[in-house]
PDB file of C-alpha atoms in Angstrom:
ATOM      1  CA  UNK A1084      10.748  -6.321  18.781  1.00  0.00           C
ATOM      2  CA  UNK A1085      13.305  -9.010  17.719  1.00  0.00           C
ATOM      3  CA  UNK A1086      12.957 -11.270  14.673  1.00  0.00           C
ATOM      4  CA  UNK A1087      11.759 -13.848  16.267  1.00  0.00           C
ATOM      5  CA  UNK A1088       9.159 -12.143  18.558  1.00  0.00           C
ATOM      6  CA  UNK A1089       8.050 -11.174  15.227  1.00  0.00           C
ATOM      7  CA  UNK A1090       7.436 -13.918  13.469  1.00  0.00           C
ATOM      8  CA  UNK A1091       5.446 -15.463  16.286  1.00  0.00           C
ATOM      9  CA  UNK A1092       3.449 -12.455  16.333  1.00  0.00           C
ATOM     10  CA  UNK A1093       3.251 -12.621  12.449  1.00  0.00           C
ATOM     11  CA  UNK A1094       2.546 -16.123  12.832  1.00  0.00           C
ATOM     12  CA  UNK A1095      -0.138 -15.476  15.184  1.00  0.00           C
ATOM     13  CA  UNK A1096      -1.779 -12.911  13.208  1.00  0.00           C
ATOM     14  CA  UNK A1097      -1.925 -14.468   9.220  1.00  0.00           C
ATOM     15  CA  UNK A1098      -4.973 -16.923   9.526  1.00  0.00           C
ATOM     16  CA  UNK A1099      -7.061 -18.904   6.823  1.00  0.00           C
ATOM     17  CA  UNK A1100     -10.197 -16.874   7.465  1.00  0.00           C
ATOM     18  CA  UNK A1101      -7.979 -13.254   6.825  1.00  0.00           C
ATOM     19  CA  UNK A1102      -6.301 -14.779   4.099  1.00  0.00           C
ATOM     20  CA  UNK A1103      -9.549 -15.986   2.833  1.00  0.00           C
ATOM     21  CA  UNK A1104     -11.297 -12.665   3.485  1.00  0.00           C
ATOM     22  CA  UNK A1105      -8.899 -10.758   1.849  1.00  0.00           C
ATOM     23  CA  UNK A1106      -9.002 -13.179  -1.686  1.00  0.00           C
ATOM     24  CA  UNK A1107     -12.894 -12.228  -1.440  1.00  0.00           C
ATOM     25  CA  UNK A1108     -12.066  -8.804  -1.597  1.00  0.00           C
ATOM     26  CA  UNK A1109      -9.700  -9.029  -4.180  1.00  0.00           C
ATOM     27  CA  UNK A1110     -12.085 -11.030  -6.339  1.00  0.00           C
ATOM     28  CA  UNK A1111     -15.342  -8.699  -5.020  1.00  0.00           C
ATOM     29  CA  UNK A1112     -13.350  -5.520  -6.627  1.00  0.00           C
ATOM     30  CA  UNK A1113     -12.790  -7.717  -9.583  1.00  0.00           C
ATOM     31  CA  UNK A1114     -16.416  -8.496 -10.141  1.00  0.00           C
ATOM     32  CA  UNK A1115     -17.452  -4.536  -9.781  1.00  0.00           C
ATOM     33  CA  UNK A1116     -14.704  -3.391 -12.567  1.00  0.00           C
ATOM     34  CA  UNK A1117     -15.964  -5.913 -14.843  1.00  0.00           C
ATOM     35  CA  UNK A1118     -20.059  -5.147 -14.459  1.00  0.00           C
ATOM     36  CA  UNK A1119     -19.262  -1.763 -14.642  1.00  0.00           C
ATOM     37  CA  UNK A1120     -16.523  -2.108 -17.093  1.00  0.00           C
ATOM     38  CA  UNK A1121     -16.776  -5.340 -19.135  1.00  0.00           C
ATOM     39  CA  UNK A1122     -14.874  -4.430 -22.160  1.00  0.00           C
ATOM     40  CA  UNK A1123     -11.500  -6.754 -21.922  1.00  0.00           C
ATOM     41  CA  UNK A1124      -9.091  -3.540 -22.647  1.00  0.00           C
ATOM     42  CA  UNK A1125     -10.328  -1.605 -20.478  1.00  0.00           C
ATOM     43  CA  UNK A1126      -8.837  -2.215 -16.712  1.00  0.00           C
ATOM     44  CA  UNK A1127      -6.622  -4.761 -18.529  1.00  0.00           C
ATOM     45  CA  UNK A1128      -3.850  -5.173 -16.071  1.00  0.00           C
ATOM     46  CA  UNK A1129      -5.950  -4.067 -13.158  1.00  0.00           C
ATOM     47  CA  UNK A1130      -8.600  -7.130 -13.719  1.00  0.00           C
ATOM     48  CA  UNK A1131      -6.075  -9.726 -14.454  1.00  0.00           C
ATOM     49  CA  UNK A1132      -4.291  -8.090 -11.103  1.00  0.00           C
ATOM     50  CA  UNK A1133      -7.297  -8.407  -8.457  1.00  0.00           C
ATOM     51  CA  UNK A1134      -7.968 -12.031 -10.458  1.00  0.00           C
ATOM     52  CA  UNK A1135      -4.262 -13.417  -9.791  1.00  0.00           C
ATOM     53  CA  UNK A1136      -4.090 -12.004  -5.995  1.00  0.00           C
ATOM     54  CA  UNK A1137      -7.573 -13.289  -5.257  1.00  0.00           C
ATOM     55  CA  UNK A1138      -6.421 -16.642  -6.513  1.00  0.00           C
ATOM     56  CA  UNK A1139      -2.998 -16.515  -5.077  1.00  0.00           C
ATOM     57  CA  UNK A1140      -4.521 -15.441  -1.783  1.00  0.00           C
ATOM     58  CA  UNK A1141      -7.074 -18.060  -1.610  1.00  0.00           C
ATOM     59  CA  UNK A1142      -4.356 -21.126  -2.127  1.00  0.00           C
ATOM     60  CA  UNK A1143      -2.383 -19.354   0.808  1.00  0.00           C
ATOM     61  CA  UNK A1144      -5.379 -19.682   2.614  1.00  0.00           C
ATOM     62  CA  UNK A1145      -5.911 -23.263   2.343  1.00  0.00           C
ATOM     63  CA  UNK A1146      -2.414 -24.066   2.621  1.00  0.00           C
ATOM     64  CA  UNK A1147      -2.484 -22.192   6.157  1.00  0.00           C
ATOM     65  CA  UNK A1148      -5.850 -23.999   7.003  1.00  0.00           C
ATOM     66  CA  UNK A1149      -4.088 -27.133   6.201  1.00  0.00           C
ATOM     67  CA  UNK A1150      -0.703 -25.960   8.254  1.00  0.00           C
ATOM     68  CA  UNK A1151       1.929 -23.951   6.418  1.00  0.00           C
ATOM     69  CA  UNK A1152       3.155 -21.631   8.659  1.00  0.00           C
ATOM     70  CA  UNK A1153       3.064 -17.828   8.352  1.00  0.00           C
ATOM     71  CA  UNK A1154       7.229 -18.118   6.822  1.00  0.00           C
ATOM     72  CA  UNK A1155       6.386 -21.066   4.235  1.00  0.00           C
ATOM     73  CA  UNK A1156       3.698 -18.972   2.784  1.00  0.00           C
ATOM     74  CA  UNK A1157       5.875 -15.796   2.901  1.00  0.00           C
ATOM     75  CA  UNK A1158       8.603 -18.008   1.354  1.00  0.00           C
ATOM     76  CA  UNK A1159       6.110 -18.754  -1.535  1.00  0.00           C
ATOM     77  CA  UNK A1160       6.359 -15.610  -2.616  1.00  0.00           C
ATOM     78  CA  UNK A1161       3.827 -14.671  -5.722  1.00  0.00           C
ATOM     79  CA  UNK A1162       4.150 -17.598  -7.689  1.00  0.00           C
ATOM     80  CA  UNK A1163       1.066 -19.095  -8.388  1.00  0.00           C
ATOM     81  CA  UNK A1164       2.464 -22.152 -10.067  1.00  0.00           C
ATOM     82  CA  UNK A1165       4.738 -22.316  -6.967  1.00  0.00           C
ATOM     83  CA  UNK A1166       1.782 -22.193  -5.151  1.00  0.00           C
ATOM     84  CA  UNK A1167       0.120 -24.742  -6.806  1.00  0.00           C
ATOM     85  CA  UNK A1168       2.479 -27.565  -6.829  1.00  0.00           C
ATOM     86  CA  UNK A1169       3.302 -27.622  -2.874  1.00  0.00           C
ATOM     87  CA  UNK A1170      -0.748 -27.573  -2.436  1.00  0.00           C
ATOM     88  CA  UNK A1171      -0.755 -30.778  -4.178  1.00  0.00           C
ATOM     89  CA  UNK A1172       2.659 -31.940  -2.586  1.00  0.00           C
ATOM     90  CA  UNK A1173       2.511 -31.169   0.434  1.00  0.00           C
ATOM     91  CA  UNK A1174      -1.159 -31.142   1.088  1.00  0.00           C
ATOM     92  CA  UNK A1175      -2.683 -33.041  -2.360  1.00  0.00           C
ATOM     93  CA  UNK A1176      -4.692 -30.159  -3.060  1.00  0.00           C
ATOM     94  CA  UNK A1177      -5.521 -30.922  -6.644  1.00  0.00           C
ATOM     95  CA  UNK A1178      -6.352 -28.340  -9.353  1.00  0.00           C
ATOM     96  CA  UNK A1179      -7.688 -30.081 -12.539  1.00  0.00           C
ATOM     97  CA  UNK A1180      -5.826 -29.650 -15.670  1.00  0.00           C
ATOM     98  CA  UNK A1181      -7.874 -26.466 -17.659  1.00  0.00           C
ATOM     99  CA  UNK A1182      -7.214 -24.701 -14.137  1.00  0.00           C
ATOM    100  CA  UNK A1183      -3.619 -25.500 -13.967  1.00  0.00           C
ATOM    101  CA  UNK A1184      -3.622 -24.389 -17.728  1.00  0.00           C
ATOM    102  CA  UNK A1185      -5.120 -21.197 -16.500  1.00  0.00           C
ATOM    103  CA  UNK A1186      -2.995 -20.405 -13.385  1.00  0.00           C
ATOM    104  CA  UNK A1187       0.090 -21.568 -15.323  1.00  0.00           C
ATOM    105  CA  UNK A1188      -0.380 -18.854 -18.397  1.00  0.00           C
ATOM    106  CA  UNK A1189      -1.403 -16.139 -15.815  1.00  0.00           C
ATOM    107  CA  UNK A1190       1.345 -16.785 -13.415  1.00  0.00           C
ATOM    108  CA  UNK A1191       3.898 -15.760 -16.145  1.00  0.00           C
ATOM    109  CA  UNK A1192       2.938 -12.576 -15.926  1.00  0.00           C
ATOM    110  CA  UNK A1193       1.614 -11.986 -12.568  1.00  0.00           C
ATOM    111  CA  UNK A1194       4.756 -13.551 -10.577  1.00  0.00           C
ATOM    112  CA  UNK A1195       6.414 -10.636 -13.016  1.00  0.00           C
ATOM    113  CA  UNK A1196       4.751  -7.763 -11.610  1.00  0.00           C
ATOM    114  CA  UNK A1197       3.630  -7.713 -15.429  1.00  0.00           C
ATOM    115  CA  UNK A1198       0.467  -6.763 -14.089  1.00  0.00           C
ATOM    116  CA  UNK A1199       1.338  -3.901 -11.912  1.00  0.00           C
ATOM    117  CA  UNK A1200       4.439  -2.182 -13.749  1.00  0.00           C
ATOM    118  CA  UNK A1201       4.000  -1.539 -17.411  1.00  0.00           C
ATOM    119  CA  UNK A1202       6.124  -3.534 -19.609  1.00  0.00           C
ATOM    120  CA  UNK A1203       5.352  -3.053 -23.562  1.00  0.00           C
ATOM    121  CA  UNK A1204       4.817  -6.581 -24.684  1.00  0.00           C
ATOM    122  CA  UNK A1205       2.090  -8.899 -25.821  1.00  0.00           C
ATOM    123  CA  UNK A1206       0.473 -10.444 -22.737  1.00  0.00           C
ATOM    124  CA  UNK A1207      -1.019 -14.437 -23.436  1.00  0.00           C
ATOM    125  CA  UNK A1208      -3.561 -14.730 -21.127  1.00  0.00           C
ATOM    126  CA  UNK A1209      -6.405 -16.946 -20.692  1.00  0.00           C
ATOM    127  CA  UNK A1210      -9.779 -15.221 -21.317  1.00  0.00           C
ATOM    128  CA  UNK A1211     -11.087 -13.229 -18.132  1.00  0.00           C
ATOM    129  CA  UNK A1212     -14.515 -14.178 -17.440  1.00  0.00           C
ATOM    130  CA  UNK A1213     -12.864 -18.238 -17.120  1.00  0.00           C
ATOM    131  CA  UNK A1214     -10.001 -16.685 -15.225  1.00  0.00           C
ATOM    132  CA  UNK A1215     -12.787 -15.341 -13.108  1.00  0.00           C
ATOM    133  CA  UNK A1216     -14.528 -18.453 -12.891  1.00  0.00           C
ATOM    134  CA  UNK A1217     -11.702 -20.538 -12.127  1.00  0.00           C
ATOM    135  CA  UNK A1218     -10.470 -18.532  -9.049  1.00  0.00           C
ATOM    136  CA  UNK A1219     -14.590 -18.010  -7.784  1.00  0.00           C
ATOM    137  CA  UNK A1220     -14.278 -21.962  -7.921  1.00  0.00           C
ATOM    138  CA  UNK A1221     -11.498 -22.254  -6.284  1.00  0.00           C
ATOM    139  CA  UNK A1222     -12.905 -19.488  -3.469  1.00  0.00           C
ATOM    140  CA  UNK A1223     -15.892 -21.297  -2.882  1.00  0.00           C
ATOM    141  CA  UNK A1224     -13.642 -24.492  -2.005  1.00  0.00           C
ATOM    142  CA  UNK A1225     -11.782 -22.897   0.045  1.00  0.00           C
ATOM    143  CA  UNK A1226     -14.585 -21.108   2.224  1.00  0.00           C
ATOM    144  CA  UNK A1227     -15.985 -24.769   2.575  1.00  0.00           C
ATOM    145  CA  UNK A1228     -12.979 -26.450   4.020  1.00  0.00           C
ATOM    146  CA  UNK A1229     -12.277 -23.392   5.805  1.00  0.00           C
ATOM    147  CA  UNK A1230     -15.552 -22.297   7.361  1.00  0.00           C
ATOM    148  CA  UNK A1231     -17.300 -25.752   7.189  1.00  0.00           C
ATOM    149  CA  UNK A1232     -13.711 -27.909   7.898  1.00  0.00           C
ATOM    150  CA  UNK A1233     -15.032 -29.618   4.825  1.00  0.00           C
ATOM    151  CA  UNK A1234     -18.352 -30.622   6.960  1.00  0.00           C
ATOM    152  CA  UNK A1235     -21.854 -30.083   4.774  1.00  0.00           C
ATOM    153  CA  UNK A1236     -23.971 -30.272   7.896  1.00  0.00           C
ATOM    154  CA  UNK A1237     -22.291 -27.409   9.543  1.00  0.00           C
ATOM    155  CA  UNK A1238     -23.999 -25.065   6.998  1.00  0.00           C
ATOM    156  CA  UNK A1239     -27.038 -25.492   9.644  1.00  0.00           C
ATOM    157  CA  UNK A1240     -24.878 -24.033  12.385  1.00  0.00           C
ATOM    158  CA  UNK A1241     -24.331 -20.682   9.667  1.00  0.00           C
ATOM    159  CA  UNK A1242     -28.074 -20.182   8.986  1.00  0.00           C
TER     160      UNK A1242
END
């Protein structure tokens, strides 16, 4: 197949309600770990991990609601700041300031690969229960304008 064959099949194939089912995942395996597992040491890097791909996974899912193609988000790469800022330039997606605080100390270490190679060094992170409530937040905004195109009275139509 040649490149560009590719990335219309790519293109084709990466939509909001994947991107968006996959962030639920992430965030899902999150939520397990930490009932089963609540002590913050414990999973450290794994937590923080599903956290910070759940959130970065979610914003790509908006954005490509919203119309970023398949090679704009690929072009994004990891960086959840990155992320961030063409939401709100692009799109004016706006994150309020204690969950651009959040993404912002996170991102240092997640756009890394702190999180999935071991690096000895003191990790500042913010805590991970508001992590976890920032990126359920922003999950649950995303599902609306995604599943409900920002429309309340098509909850009826879900059941």
């Amino acid at each position: 197949m040649e490149k560009g064959e590719l990335l219309k099949e790519l293109e084709k194939r990466t939509t909001s309600h994947g991107l968006l089912n996959y962030a639920l995942e992430y965030y899902t395996s999150y939520e397990l770990i930490q009932r089963h597992h609540p002590e913050v040491t414990k999973y450290f890097a794994v937590k923080y991990y599903l956290l910070c791909h759940s959130l970065e996974l979610s914003m790509k899912a908006w954005l490509k609601k919203r119309g970023a193609t398949y090679s704009e988000l690929k072009n994004l790469g990891h960086d959840l700041e990155r992320i961030m800022a063409v939401s709100y330039e692009k799109y004016h997606l706006l994150f309020d300031a204690k969950s651009q605080a959040k993404i912002k100390m996170v991102n240092r270490h997640y756009s890394s690969k702190d999180f999935e190679y071991f690096l000895m060094s003191t990790k500042t992170v913010p805590e991970i229960t508001e992590l976890a409530s920032t990126v359920k937040l922003l999950i649950s905004k995303a599902r609306f304008d995604i599943l409900l195109d920002g429309d309340p009275r098509k909850l009826k139509s879900l059941g």
